[in-house]
CSV table of C-alpha atoms in Angstrom, one decimal:
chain,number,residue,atom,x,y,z
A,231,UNK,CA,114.9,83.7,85.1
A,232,UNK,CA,111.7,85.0,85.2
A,233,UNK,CA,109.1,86.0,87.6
A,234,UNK,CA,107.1,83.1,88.4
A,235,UNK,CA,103.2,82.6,88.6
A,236,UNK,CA,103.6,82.3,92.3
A,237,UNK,CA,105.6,85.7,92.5
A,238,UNK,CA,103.2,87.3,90.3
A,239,UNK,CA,100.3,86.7,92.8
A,240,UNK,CA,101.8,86.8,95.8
A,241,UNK,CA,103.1,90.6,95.0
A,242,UNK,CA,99.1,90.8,93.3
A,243,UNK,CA,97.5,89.8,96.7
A,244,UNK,CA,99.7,89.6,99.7
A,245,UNK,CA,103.3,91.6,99.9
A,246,UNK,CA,106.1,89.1,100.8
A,247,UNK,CA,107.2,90.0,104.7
A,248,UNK,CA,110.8,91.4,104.0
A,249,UNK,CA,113.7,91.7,106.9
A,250,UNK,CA,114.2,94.3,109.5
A,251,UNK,CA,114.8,97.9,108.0
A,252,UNK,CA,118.0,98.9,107.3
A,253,UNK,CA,117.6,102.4,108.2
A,254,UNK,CA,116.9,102.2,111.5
A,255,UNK,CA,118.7,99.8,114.2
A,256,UNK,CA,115.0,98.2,115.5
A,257,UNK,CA,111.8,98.2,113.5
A,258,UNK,CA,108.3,97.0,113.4
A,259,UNK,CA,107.5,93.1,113.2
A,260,UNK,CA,105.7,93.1,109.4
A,261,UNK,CA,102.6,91.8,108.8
A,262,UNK,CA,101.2,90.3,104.8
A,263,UNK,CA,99.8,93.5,103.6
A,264,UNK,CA,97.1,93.2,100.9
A,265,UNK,CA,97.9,95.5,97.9
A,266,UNK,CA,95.2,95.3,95.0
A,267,UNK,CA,95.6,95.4,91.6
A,268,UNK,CA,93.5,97.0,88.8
A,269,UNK,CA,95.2,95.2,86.1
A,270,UNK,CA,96.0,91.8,84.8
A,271,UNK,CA,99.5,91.8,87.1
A,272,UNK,CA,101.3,94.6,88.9
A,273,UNK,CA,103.8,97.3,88.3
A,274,UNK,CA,106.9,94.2,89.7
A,275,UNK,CA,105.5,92.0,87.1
A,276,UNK,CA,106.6,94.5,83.8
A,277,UNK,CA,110.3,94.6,84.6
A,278,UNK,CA,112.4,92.7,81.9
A,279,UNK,CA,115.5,90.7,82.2
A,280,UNK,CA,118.4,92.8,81.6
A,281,UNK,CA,120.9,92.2,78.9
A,282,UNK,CA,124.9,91.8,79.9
A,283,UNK,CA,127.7,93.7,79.0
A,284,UNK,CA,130.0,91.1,79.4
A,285,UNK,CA,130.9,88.5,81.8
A,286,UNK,CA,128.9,88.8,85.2
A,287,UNK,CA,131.6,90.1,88.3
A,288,UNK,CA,131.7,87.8,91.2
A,289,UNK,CA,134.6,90.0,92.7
A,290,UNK,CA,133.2,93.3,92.6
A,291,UNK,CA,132.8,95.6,95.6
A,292,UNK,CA,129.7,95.0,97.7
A,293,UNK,CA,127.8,92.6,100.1
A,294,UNK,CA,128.0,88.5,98.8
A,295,UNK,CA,124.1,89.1,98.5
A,296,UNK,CA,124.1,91.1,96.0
A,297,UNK,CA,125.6,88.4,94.0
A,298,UNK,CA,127.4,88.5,90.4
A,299,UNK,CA,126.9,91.4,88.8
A,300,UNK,CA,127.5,93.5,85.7
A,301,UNK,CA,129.5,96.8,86.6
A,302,UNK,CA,128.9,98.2,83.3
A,303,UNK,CA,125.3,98.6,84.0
A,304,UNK,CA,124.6,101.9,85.4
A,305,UNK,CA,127.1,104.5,87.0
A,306,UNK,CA,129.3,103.3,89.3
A,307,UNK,CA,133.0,103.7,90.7
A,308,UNK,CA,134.0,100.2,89.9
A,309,UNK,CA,137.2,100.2,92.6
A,310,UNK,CA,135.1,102.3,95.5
A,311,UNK,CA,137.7,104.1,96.0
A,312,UNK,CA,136.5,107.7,95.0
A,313,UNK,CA,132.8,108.2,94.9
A,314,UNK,CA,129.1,106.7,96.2
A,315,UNK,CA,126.5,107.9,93.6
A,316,UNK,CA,123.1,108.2,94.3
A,317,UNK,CA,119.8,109.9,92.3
A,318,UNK,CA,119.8,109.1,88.5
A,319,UNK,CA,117.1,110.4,86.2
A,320,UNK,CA,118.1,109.7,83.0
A,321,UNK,CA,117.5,112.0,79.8
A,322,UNK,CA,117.7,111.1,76.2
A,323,UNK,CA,120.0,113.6,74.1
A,324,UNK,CA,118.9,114.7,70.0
A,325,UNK,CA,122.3,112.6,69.2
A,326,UNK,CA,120.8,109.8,70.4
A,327,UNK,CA,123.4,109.4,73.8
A,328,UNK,CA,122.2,109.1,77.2
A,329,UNK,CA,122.4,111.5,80.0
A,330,UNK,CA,122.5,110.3,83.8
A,331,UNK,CA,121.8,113.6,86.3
A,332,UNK,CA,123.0,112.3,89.8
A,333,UNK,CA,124.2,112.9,92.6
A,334,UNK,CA,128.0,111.6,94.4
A,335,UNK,CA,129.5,112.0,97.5
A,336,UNK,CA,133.2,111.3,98.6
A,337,UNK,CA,132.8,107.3,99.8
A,338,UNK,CA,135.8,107.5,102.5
A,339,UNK,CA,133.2,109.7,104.5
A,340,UNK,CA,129.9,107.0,105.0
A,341,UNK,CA,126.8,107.3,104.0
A,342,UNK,CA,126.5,110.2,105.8
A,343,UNK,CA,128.2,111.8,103.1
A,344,UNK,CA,125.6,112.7,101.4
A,345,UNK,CA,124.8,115.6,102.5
A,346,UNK,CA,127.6,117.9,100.9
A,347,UNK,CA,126.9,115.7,97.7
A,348,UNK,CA,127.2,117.5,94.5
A,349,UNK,CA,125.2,117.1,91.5
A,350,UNK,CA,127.4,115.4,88.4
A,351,UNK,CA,125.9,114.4,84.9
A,352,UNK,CA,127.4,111.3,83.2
A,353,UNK,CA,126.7,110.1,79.8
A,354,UNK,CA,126.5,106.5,77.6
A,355,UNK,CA,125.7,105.5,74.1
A,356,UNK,CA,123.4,103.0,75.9
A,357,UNK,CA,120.7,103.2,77.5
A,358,UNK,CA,121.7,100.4,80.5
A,359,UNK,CA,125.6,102.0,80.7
A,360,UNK,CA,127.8,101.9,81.6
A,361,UNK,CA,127.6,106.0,82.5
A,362,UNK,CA,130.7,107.9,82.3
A,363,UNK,CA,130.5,110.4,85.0
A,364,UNK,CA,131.6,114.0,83.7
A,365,UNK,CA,131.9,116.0,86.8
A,366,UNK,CA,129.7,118.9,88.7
A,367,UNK,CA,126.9,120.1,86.7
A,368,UNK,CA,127.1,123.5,88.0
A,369,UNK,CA,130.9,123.7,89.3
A,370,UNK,CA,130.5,127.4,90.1
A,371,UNK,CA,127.4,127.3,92.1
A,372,UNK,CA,128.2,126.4,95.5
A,373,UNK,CA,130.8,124.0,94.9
A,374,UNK,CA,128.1,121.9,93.0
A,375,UNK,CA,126.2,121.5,95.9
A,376,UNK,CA,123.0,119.4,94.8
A,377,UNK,CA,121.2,115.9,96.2
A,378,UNK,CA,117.8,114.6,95.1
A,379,UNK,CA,119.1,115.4,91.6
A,380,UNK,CA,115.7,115.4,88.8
A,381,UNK,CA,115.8,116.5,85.4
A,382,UNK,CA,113.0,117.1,82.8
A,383,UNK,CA,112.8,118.7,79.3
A,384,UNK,CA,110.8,122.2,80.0
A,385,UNK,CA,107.8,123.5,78.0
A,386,UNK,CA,110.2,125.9,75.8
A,387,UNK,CA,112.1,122.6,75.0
A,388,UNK,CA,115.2,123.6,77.3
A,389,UNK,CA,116.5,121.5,79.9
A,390,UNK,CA,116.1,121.6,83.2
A,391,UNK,CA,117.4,120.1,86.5
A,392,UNK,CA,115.9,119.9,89.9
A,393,UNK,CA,117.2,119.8,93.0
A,394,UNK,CA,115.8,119.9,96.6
A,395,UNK,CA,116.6,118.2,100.4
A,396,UNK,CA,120.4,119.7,100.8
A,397,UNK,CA,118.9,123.0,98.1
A,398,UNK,CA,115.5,124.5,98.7
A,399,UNK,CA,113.9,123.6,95.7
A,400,UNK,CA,116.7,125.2,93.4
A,401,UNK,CA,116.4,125.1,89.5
A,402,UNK,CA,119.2,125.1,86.7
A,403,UNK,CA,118.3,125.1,83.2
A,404,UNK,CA,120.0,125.0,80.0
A,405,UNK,CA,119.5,125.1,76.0
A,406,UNK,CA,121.1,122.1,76.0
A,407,UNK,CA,121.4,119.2,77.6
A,408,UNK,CA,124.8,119.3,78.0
A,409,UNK,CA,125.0,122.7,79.5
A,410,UNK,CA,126.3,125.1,80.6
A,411,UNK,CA,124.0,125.5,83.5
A,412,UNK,CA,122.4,128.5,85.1
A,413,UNK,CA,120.6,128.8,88.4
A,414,UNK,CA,117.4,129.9,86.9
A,415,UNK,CA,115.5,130.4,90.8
A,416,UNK,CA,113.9,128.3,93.2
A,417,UNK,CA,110.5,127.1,93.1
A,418,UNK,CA,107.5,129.1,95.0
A,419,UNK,CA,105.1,127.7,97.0
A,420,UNK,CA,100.9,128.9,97.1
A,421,UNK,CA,99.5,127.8,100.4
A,422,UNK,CA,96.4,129.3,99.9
A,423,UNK,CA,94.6,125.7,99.9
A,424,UNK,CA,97.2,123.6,101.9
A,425,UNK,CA,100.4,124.1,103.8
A,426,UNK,CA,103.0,121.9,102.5
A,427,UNK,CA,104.6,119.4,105.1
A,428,UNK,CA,107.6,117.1,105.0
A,429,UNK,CA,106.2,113.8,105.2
A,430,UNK,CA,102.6,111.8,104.7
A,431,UNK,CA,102.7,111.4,108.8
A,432,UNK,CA,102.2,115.5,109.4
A,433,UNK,CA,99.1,117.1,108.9
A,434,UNK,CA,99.2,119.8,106.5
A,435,UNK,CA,96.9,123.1,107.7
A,436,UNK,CA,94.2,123.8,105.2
A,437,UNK,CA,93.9,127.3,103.7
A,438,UNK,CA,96.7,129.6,105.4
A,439,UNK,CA,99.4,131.0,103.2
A,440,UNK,CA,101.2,132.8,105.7
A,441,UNK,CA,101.8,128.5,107.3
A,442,UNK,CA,105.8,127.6,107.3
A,443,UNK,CA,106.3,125.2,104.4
A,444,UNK,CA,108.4,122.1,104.7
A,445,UNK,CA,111.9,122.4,103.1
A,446,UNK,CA,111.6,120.9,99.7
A,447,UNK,CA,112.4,117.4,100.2
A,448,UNK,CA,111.9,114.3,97.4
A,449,UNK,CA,111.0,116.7,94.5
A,450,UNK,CA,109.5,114.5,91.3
A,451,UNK,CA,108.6,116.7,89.0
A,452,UNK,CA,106.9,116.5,85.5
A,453,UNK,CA,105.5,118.4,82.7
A,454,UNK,CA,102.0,117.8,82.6
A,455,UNK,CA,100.7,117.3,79.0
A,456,UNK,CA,98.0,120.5,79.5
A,457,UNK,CA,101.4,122.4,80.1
A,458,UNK,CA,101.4,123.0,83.9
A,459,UNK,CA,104.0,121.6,85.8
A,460,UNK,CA,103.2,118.8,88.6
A,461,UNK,CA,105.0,118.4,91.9
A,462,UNK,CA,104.7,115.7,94.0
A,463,UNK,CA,107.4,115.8,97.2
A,464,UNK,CA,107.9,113.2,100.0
A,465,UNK,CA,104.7,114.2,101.1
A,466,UNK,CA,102.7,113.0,99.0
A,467,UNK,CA,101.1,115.6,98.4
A,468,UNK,CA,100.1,117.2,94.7
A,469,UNK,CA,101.9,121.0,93.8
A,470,UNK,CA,100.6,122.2,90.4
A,471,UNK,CA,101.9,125.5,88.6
A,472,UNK,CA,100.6,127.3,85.6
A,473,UNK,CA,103.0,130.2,85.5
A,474,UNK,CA,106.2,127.7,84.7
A,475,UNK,CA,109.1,126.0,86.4
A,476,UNK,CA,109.4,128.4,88.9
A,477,UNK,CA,105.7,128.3,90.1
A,478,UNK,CA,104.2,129.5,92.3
A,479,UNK,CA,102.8,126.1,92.7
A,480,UNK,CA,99.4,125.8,94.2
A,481,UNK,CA,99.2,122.9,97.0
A,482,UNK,CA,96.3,121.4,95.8
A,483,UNK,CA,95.5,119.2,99.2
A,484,UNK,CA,96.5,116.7,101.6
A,485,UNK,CA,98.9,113.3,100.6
A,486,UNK,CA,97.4,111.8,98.5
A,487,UNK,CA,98.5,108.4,100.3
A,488,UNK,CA,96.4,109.1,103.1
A,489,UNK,CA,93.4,106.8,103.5
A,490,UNK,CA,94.4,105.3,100.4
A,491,UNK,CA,92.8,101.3,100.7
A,492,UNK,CA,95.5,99.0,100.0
A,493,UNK,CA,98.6,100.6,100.9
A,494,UNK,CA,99.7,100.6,104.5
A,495,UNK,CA,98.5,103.5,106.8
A,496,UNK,CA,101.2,102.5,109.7
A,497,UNK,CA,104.6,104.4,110.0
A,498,UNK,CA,103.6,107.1,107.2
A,499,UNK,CA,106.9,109.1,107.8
A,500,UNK,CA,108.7,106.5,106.5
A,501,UNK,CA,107.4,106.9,103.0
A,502,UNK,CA,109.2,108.7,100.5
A,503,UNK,CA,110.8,109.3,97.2
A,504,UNK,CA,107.9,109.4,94.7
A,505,UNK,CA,108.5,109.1,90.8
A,506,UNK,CA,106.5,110.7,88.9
A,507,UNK,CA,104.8,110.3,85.3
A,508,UNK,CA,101.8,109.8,82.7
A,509,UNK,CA,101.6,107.7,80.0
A,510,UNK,CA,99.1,105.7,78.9
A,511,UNK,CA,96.4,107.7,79.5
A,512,UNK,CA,97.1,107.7,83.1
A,513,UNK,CA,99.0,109.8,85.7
A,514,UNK,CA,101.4,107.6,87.6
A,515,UNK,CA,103.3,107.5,91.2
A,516,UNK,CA,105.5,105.1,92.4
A,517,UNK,CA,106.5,105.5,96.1
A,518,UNK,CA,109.1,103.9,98.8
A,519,UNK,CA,107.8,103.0,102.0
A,520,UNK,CA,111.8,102.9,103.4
A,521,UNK,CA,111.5,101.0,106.4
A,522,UNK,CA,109.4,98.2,105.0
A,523,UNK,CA,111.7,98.3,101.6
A,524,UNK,CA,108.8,98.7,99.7
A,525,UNK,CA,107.1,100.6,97.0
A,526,UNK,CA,103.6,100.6,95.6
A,527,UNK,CA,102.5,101.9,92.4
A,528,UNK,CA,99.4,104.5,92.4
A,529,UNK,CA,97.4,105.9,89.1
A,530,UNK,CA,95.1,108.8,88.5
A,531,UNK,CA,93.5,109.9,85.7
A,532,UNK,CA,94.0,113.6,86.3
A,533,UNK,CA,96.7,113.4,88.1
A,534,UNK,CA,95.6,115.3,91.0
A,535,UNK,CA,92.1,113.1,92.5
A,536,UNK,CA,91.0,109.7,92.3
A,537,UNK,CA,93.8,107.8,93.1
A,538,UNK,CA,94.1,104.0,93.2
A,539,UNK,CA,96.6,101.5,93.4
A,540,UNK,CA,98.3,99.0,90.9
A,541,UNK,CA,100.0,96.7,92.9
A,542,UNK,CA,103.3,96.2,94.4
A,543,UNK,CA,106.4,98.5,92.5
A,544,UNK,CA,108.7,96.7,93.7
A,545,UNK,CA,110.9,95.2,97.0
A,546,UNK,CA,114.5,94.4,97.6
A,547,UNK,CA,113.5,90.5,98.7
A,548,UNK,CA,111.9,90.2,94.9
A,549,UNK,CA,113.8,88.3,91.9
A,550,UNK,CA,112.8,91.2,89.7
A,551,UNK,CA,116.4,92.7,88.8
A,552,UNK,CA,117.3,89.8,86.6
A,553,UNK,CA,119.3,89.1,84.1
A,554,UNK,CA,119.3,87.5,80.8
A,555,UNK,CA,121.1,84.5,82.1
A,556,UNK,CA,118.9,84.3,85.0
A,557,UNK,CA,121.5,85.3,87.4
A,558,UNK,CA,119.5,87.5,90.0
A,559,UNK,CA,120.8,90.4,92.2
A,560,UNK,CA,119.0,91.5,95.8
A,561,UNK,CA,120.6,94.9,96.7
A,562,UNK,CA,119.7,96.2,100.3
A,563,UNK,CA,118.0,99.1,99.4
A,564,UNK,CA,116.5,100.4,96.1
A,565,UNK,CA,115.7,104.0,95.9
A,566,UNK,CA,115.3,107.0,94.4
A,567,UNK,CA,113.5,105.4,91.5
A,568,UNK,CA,113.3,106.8,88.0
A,569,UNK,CA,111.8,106.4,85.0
A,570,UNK,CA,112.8,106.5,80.9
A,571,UNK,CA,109.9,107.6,79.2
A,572,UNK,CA,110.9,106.5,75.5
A,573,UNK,CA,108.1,107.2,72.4
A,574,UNK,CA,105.2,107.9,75.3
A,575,UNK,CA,106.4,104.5,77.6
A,576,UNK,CA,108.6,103.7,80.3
A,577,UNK,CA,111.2,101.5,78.9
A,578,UNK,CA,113.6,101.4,82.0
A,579,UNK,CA,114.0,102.4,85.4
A,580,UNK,CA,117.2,103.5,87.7
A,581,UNK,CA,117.5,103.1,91.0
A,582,UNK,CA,119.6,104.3,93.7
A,583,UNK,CA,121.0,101.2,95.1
A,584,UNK,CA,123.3,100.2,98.2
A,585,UNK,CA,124.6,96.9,99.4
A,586,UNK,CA,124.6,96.8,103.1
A,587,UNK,CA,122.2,98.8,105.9
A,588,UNK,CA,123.3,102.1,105.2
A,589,UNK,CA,124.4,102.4,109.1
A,590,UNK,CA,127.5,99.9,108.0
A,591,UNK,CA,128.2,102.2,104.7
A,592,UNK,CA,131.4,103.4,107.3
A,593,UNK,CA,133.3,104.4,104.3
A,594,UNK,CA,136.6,102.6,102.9
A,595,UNK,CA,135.3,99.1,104.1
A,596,UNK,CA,134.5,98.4,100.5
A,597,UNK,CA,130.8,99.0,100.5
A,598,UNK,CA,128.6,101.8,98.8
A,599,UNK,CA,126.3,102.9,96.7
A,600,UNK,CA,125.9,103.1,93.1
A,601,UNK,CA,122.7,103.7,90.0
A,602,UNK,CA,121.5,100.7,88.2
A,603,UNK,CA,119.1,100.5,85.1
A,604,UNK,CA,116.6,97.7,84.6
A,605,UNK,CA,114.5,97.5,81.5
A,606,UNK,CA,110.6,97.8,81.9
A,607,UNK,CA,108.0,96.6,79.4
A,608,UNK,CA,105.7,100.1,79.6
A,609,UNK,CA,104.1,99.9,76.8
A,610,UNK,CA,102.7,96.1,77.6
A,611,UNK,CA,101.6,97.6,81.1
A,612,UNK,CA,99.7,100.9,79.2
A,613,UNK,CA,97.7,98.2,77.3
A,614,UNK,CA,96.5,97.0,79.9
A,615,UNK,CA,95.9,99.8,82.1
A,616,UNK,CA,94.3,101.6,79.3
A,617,UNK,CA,90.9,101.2,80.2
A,618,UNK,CA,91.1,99.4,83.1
A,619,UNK,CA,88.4,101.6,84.9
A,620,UNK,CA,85.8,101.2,82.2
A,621,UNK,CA,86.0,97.5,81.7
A,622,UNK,CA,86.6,97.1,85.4
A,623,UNK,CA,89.3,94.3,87.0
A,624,UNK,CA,89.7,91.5,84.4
């Protein structure tokens, strides 16, 4: 089934008003929220219908609302049983297999587990899954202790894997993608221009070095193609480092969400979990508002000023994770987005996903969490983006 005219301009114009947020027990009435679009359609309006494995599971674990569902897409513990999963960011290998770096935490114990999650890799031959999970990245470094779990391929062409929230920021590298991995350090901070804070809703302090920095929290990270490295954390804010991995990484100002016409300026400690990339000549963020279960997708041509929006990312009320039958599924929550940058494009995205409020994620009641992938038509979106601000809105 795919996205309908009306969907496309209703997530073009005016964000659908979605149900009470699932991480708190009250929240906020919502109100239509305008979200412009430079383009011909927004970020929702790229995602593709995804192919099946094999016969769609009406009998897996999770919510009825979720609906049938392929549990070879992704990584999942298909009996949950054992382990929630969370995190994703997937790398491709030179022999042409896929690597998933994520995070999983003992289900029995809630949601609240997560916190004394461990980072694990898992690898397919396809791109979609399913993702066999191969254990702790880095068994012998505090138990394999890791959560908001990011990977990249480094300037020197090693691998390297990011982790902050439960870890301050810590980084593991590796010659190859499969490992071994070594705590290389964890990431330095310049406050000289602006103190970093934990969410868009604080107010960093301009120009003191000596100010407490916010925990690392929501790390995306990228390799800039001038060969710095580029932060941006749940802030919102923009790091930048020219000396490597490790940084320091200069805080270049306050969130860049801040202020920013057409995305909402109410409840800004409840966004979070940025993704972060460029491609087609552009500089791109994606970011979660959590309690409104909705993301917006920003562009920049430097990647550090002059942001703008492109429309609505995506929602858990939306028809967008599709597949090529037309079945659709509406998980609860989708987080921790990330993208697969394939020949210069996005071609998928994972996401974090959960099928109840994760206040009734009790643990053995068969509910969780698991990573699913959904194909994403990039390289149709960086046509049309491409000179979007020259020629001005079509």
């Amino acid at each position: 089934m795919h996205l309908s005219l009306s969907l496309i301009a209703l997530a073009a114009t005016v964000a659908l008003p979605l149900a009470a947020s699932s991480q708190t027990a009250t929240a906020p009435s919502l109100q239509p929220t305008s979200v412009p679009v430079l383009g011909p359609k927004p970020f929702i309006a790229y995602f593709k219908p995804t192919p099946m494995s094999g016969k769609l599971s009406a009998t897996a674990w999770g919510a009825a609302e979720v609906g049938p569902r392929d549990i070879r897409n992704g990584l999942e513990d298909s009996s949950m049983k054992r382990w929630s999963y969370w995190d994703g960011q997937i790398l491709k290998g030179s022999d042409g297999k896929y690597r998933m770096f994520a995070s999983r935490w003992d289900q029995a114990r809630s949601f609240d587990g997560w916190v004394d999650s461990q980072g694990v890799m898992a690898v397919s031959t396809s791109l979609l899954g399913p993702y066999h999970d191969l254990g702790p990245t880095w068994p012998d470094n505090e138990g394999g202790k890791g959560h908001n779990v990011t990977a990249l391929r480094m300037h020197d062409e090693r691998y390297a894997v990011v982790v902050s929230e439960t870890r301050n920021g810590d980084v593991f590298v590796s010659d190859s993608i499969d490992g071994p991995w070594r705590q290389l350090g964890a990431i330095a901070l310049d406050q000289s221009r602006f103190q970093l804070v934990k969410t868009p809703g604080d107010v960093a302090i301009r120009g003191d070095a000596n100010a407490k920095p916010a925990r690392a929290t929501n790390f995306a990270i990228m390799l800039r193609p001038d060969g710095a490295y580029q932060i941006v954390p749940r802030s919102g804010q923009v790091l930048i480092s020219r000396t490597g991995i490790l940084g320091p990484y200069m805080v270049m100002g306050d969130s860049v969400y801040r202020g920013l016409a057409g995305i909402p300026q109410r409840d800004m400690r409840a966004y979070e979990d940025p993704a972060l990339w460029f491609s087609g000549g552009w500089y791109h963020v994606i970011v979660n508002h959590w309690r409104e279960r909705r993301a917006y997708h920003l562009i920049s041509r430097d990647g550090i000023t002059g942001w703008k929006v492109q429309g609505l990312a995506y929602e858990s009320g939306a028809d967008f994770i599709r597949y090529t039958n037309g079945v659709v599924n509406h998980w609860n929550k989708l987080e921790r987005p990330g993208v697969v940058i394939e020949k210069g494009h996005v071609t998928a995205l994972s996401f974090a996903v959960i099928d109840t409020p994760k206040e009734s994620q009790a643990g053995n009641n068969g509910h969780g969490s698991k990573v699913i992938v959904v194909p994403f038509d990039g390289a149709a979106m960086d046509r049309d983006l491409a000179d979007v601000d020259r020629r001005g809105r079509p």
